[in-house]
XYZ file of C-alpha atoms in Angstrom:
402
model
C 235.687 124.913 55.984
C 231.948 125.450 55.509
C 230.966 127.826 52.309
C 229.295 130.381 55.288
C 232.708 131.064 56.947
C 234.408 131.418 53.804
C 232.001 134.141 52.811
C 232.508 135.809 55.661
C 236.304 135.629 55.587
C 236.002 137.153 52.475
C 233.397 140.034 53.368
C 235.843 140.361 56.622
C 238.481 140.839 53.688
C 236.530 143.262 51.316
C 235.474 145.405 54.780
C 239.250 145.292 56.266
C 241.625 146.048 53.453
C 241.665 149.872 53.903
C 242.735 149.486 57.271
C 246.387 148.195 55.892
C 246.217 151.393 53.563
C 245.036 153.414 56.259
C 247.930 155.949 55.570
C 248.646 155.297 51.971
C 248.507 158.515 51.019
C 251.751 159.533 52.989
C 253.532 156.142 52.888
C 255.291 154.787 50.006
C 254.480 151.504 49.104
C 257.205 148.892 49.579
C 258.446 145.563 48.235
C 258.999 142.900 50.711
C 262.573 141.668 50.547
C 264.450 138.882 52.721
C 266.832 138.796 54.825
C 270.095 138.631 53.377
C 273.890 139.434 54.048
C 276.451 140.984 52.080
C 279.465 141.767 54.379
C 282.857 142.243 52.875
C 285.224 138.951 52.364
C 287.926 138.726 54.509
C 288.034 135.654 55.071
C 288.507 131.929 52.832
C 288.119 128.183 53.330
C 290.421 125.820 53.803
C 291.358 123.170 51.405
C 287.630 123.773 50.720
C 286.329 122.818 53.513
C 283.265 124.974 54.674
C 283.529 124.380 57.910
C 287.161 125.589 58.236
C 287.872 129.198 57.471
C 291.359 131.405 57.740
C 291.502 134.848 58.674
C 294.046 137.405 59.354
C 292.001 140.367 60.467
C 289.757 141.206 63.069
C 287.358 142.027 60.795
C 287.988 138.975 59.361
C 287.241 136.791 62.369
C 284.036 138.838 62.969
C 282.834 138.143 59.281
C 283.819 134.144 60.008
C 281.661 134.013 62.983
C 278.955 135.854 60.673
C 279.471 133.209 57.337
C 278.648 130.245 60.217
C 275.753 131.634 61.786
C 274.142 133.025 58.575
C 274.515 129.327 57.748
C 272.602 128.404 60.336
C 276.133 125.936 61.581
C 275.960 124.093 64.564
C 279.951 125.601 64.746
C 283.031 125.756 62.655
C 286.897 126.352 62.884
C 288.127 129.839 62.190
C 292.454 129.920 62.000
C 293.929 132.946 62.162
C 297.208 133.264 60.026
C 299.989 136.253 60.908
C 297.431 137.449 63.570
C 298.458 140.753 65.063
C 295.901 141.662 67.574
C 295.295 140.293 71.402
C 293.560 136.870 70.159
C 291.752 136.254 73.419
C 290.436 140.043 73.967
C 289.570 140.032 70.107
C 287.591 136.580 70.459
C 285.178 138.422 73.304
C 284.963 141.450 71.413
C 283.963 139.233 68.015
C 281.465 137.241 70.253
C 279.468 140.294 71.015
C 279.410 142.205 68.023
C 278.004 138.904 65.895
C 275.683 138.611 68.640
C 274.212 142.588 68.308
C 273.971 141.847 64.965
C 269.994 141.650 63.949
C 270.060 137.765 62.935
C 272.633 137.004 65.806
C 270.706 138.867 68.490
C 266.953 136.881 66.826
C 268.371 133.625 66.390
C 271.441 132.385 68.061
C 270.808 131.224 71.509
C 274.491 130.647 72.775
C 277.625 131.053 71.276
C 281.204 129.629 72.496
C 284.696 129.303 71.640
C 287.787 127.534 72.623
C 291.186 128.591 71.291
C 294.525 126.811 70.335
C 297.864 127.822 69.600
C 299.287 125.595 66.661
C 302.847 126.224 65.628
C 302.106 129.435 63.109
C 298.622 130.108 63.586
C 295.787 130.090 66.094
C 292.809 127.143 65.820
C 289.524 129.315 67.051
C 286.580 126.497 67.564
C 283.465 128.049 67.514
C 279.908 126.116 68.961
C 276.739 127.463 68.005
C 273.152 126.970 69.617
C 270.009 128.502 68.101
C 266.568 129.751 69.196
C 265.204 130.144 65.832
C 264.699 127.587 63.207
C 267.022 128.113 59.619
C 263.444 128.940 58.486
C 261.774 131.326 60.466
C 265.481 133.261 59.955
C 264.831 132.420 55.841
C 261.573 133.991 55.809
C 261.886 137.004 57.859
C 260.792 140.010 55.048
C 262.677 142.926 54.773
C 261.377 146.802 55.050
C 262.667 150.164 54.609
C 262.036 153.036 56.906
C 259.641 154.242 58.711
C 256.704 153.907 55.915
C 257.597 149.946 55.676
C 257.551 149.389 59.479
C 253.764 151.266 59.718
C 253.136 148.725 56.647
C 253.906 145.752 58.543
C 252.044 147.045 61.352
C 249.166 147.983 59.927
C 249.074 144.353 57.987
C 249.602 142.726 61.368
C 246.023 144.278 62.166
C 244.365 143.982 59.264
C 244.974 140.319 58.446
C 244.854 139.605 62.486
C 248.137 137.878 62.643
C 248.562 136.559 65.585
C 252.783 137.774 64.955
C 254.520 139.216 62.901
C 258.377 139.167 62.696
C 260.842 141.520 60.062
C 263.666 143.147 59.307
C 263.633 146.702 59.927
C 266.499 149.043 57.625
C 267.154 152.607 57.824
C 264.624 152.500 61.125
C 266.391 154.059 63.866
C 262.691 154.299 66.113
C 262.731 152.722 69.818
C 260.719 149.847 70.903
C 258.343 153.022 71.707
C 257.519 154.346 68.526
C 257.278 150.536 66.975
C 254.693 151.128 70.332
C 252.874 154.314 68.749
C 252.877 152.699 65.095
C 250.936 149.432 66.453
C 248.360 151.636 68.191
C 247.930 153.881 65.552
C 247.012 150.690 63.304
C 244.417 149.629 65.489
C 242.896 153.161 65.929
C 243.020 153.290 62.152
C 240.573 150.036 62.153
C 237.360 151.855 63.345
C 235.652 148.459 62.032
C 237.544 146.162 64.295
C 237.930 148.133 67.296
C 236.824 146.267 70.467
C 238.256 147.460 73.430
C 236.050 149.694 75.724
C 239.272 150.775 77.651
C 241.411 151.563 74.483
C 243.942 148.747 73.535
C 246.710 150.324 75.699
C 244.769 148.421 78.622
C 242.723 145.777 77.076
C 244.551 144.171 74.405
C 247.933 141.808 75.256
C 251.040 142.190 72.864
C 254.649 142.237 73.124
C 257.089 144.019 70.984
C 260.813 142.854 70.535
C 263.463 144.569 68.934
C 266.768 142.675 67.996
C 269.248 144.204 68.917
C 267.182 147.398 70.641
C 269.378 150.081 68.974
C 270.982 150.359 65.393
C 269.254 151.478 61.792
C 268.663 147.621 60.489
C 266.772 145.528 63.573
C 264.710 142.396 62.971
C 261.028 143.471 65.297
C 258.637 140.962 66.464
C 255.171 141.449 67.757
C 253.312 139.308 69.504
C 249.386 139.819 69.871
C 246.867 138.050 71.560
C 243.785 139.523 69.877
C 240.806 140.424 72.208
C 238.085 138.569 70.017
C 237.794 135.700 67.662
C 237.714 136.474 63.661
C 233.650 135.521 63.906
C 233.140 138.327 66.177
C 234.864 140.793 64.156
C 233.270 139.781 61.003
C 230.219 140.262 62.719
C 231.161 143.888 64.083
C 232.221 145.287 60.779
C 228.667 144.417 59.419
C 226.806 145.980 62.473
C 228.800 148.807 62.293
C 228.086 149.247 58.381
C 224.647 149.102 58.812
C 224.389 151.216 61.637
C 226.336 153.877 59.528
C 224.683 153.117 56.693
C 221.027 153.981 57.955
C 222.542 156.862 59.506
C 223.668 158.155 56.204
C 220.559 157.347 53.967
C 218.614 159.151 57.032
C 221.136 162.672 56.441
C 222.205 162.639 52.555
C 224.398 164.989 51.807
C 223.530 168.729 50.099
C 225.588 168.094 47.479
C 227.077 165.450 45.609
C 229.681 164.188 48.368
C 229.470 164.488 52.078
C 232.235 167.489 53.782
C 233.664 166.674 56.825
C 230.836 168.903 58.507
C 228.103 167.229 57.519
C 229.668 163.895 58.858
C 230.272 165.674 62.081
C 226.677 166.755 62.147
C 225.875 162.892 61.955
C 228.096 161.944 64.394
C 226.855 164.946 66.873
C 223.285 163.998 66.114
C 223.685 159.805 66.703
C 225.474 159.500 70.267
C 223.976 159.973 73.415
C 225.861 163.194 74.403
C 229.285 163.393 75.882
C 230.089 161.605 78.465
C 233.940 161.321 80.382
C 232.863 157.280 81.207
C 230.791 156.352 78.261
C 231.993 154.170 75.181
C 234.340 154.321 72.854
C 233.200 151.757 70.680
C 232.437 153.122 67.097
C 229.091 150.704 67.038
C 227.590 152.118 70.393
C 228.441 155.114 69.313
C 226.145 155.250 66.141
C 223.614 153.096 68.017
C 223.098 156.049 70.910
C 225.227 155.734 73.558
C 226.977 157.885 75.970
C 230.165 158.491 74.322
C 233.983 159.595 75.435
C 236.202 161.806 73.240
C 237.731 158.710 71.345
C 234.484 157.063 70.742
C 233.760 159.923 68.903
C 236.544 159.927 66.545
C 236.566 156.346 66.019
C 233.195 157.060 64.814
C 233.618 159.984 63.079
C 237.034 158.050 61.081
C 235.015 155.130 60.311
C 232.052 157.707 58.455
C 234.584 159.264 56.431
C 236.453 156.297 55.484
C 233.068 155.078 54.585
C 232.300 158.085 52.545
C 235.873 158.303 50.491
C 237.036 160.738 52.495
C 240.415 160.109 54.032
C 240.960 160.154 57.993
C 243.803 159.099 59.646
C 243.521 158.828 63.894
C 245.980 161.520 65.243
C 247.651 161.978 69.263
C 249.742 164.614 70.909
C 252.535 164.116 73.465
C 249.862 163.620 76.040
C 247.672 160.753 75.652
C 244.778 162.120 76.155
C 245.477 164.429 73.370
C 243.494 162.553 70.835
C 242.048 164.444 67.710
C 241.548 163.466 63.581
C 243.134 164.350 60.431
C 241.271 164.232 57.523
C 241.582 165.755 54.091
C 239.587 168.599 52.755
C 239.768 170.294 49.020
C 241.962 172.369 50.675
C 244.092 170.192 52.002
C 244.888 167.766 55.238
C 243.167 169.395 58.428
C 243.242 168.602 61.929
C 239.756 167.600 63.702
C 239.340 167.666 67.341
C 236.695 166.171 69.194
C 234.838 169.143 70.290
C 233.439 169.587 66.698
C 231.659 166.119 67.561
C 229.919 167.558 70.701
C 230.481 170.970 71.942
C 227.382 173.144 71.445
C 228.232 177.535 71.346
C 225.757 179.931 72.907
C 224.090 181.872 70.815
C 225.410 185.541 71.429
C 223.575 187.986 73.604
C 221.001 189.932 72.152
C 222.265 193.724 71.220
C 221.304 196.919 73.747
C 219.341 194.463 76.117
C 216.813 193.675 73.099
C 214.646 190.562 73.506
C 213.841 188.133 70.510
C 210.399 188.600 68.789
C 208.998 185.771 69.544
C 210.582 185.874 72.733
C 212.616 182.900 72.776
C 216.423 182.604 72.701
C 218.081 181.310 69.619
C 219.278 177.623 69.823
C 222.856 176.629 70.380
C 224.868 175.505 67.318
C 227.571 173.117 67.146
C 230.982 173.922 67.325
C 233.021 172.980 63.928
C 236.244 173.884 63.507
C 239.289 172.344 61.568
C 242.863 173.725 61.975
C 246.149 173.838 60.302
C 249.689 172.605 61.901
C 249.828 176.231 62.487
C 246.907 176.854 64.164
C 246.741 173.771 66.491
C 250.573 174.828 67.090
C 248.946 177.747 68.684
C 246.597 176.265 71.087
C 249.485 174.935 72.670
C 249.327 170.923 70.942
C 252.518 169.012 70.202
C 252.523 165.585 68.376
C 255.525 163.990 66.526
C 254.851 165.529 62.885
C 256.590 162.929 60.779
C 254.161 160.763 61.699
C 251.106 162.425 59.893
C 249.966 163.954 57.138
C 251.097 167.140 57.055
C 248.221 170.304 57.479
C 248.771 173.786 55.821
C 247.142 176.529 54.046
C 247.777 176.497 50.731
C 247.068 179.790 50.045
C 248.898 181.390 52.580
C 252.283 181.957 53.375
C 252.489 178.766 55.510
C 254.837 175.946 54.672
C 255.823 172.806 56.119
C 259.030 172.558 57.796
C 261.540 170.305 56.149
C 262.266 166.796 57.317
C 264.783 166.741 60.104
C-alpha cells in the first residue's frame, strides 16, 4: 500500500478511536474471551473411541449431541444403556434443544438421527451438516452484558468492519435493542456520519441473533457501509477544520469551553433551523440549513473535540432526539432548542418604551435538565442506557437498577 494511504489510515485511526469509547465513562471495560463449553459430564466413550459415546440420561444424550457438534463432527454414535425415558420422543426433544443452543443455532445447518434397538441398549446415529466453518465458530469472542455488547458495537463502527459476529452472556436484549445499540454507535461518530436521511434509512445492515431469546446468544451484524474508508478519512479532516476555525474564531472566557459557549458556536455557524435541511455535522459548521439532529451531531462532535464528554441520547419516540453531556455538576440532558430557539425579550414595564427606542434583541434559549426535570416535560427514554443526570445537591437520586 502506498505510504499516503497508510498515513491516512492512521490519521483515520488517531481521529476515530473515541468513537469506540464513546460511552466509556458508564461502560466497564471488558476482556474478550472465546467461545467455550463447560456442560456437565454425563456421558463417556466407548472403548475410547471418540466417536462413540454411552449415555443413560436425557441429559446425557443432550450433552452427547453437544460434545459432537462442539467438535465440529460430521456425526457420531450415542448408545444409551438402562434408558428409561420414551427414546424416540426424547431424540426430537434432544434435536431441538442442541439446536437453540447459541453455537447449534450459528453453526449447524442440519442435524439427523436414526435409531436402533440392540439387545440391551439403543444405537442413536447422529449426522451433522454445518453452515459455519470450525473456525469462524473458534474465533467468535465472548462479552458480558450489556456494556460488552455496546463495545462490540461501537468497535464495529469505529474500525468499519464490514461484520462483526460474538457471543453475547448475561444479555437478555431483543434483536431491537442490539438495533438501538448499533445506532447509537453511529450517532456517537459525529466524524463519520454520512447519511443525510439518518442511518435508519440510508445505511444497509442486518442483525442476527442465535437463538433470538436466552441470556448467552452468539449476534451477527452485517453492514454495508455507505462510503469508502477514503471518503471518511477525508470527512473527519473537513470536519476538524471546519470546527477548528470555528473555535479559534470564539475562544473561550476562560480556560475551557462550557457547554454554553459551544452552543453559542453551534447557534452562530448553521444557517437557521430548518425541518428539511441537513443533518450532516460538516454542513452544519459550514452554514447550512440545519434539522434538529444536525444540530446535535454538531454540537457532540464540538464537545468531544473540546474534552468535554457527549453522548447522543433518544426517547421512546424517534423523533425525540436530544444530548447528554457532562457538566462540573454532573451529566445533563441537552435538547436541541438550546442550538436554535431565540426568547423574546420581555415587554417593557407600565407601557414604557426603550431610550433609544429600539427593542432589546432576542437571546438564545440555553437550558440543560436533570432526569428529573426532563421527566417532567413529559420525555421517556430507556435509562439504563445513559448516563445517568441528577442534582447533586439536592435531594434527587437515581433510581436503582431494575
Amino acid at each position: 500500500m502506498p505510504g499516503g494511504d497508510g498515513v491516512k489510515k492512521r490519521i483515520l485511526a488517531l481521529c476515530l478511536c473515541g468513537a469506540a469509547l464513546a460511552l466509556s465513562g458508564c461502560a466497564a471495560m471488558l476482556e474478550r474471551s472465546h467461545v467455550s463449553s463447560t456442560a456437565h459430564v454425563d456421558y463417556a466413550m466407548e472403548e475410547d473411541d471418540e466417536s462413540i459415546l454411552r449415555a443413560e440420561t436425557y441429559q446425557g444424550l443432550v450433552n452427547s449431541m453437544r460434545y459432537f457438534i462442539d467438535g465440529h463432527r460430521s456425526g457420531g454414535v450415542i448408545r444409551l444403556y438402562n434408558y428409561t425415558g420414551d427414546v424416540a420422543s426424547d431424540l426430537a426433544a434432544a434435536r431441538d434443544e442442541v439446536l437453540q443452543d447459541p453455537v447449534g443455532a450459528f453453526a449447524v445447518g442440519a442435524l439427523s438421527y436414526e435409531s436402533t434397538r440392540i439387545l440391551t441398549y439403543y444405537e442413536v446415529t447422529l449426522s451433522i451438516s454445518y453452515s459455519r466453518t470450525a473456525r469462524e465458530v473458534e474465533e467468535i469472542p465472548e462479552v458480558l452484558g450489556l456494556s460488552g455488547v455496546r463495545q462490540e458495537l461501537n468497535r464495529l463502527v469505529s474500525e468499519r468492519h464490514r461484520s462483526a459476529v460474538f457471543m453475547a452472556s448475561y444479555f437478555s436484549g431483543d434483536m431491537g435493542l442490539v438495533d438501538n445499540l448499533l445506532l447509537q454507535g453511529i450517532y456517537n461518530a459525529p466524524e463519520l456520519y454520512c447519511y443525510p436521511d439518518g442511518p435508519e434509512k440510508d445505511l444497509d445492515y442486518t442483525i442476527s441473533l442465535y437463538p433470538e431469546t436466552g441470556a448467552r446468544r452468539i449476534v451477527e451484524i452485517k453492514v454495508n457501509w455507505q462510503d469508502s474508508e477514503q471518503q471518511a478519512v477525508r470527512r473527519a479532516e473537513e470536519l476538524e477544520m471546519a470546527a477548528s476555525a470555528l473555535l479559534e474564531a470564539s475562544p473561550p472566557a476562560g480556560e475551557r469551553y462550557t457547554v454554553e459557549e459551544l452552543a453559542g458556536v453551534v447557534r452562530a455557524a448553521h444557517g437557521g433551523m430548518d425541518a428539511a435541511g441537513t443533518q450532516l455535522p460538516l454542513e452544519v459548521l459550514t452554514g447550512a440549513p440545519s434539522r434538529e439532529e444536525g444540530l446535535l451531531l454538531a454540537m457532540e462532535y464540538l464537545c468531544r473535540q473540546c474534552g468535554i464528554e457527549a453522548v447522543a441520547a433518544w426517547g421512546d419516540g424517534m423523533r425525540d432526539r436530544w444530548l447528554i453531556v457532562s457538566t462540573p455538576e454532573g451529566y445533563r440532558h441537552l435538547l436541541a432548542e438550546s442550538l436554535y430557539a431565540m426568547e423574546a425579550p420581555p415587554p417593557p414595564e407600565d407601557g414604557e418604551e426603550p431610550a433609544d427606542g429600539e427593542m432589546p434583541e432576542p437571546t438564545p434559549v440555553f437550558r440543560l435538565y436533570t432526569d428529573q426535570e426532563l421527566t417532567a416535560l413529559g420525555y421517556e427514554w430507556p435509562e439504563s442506557l445513559y448516563p445517568v443526570c441528577v442534582d447533586s445537591g439536592s435531594a434527587e437520586t437515581p433510581e436503582p437498577d431494575a
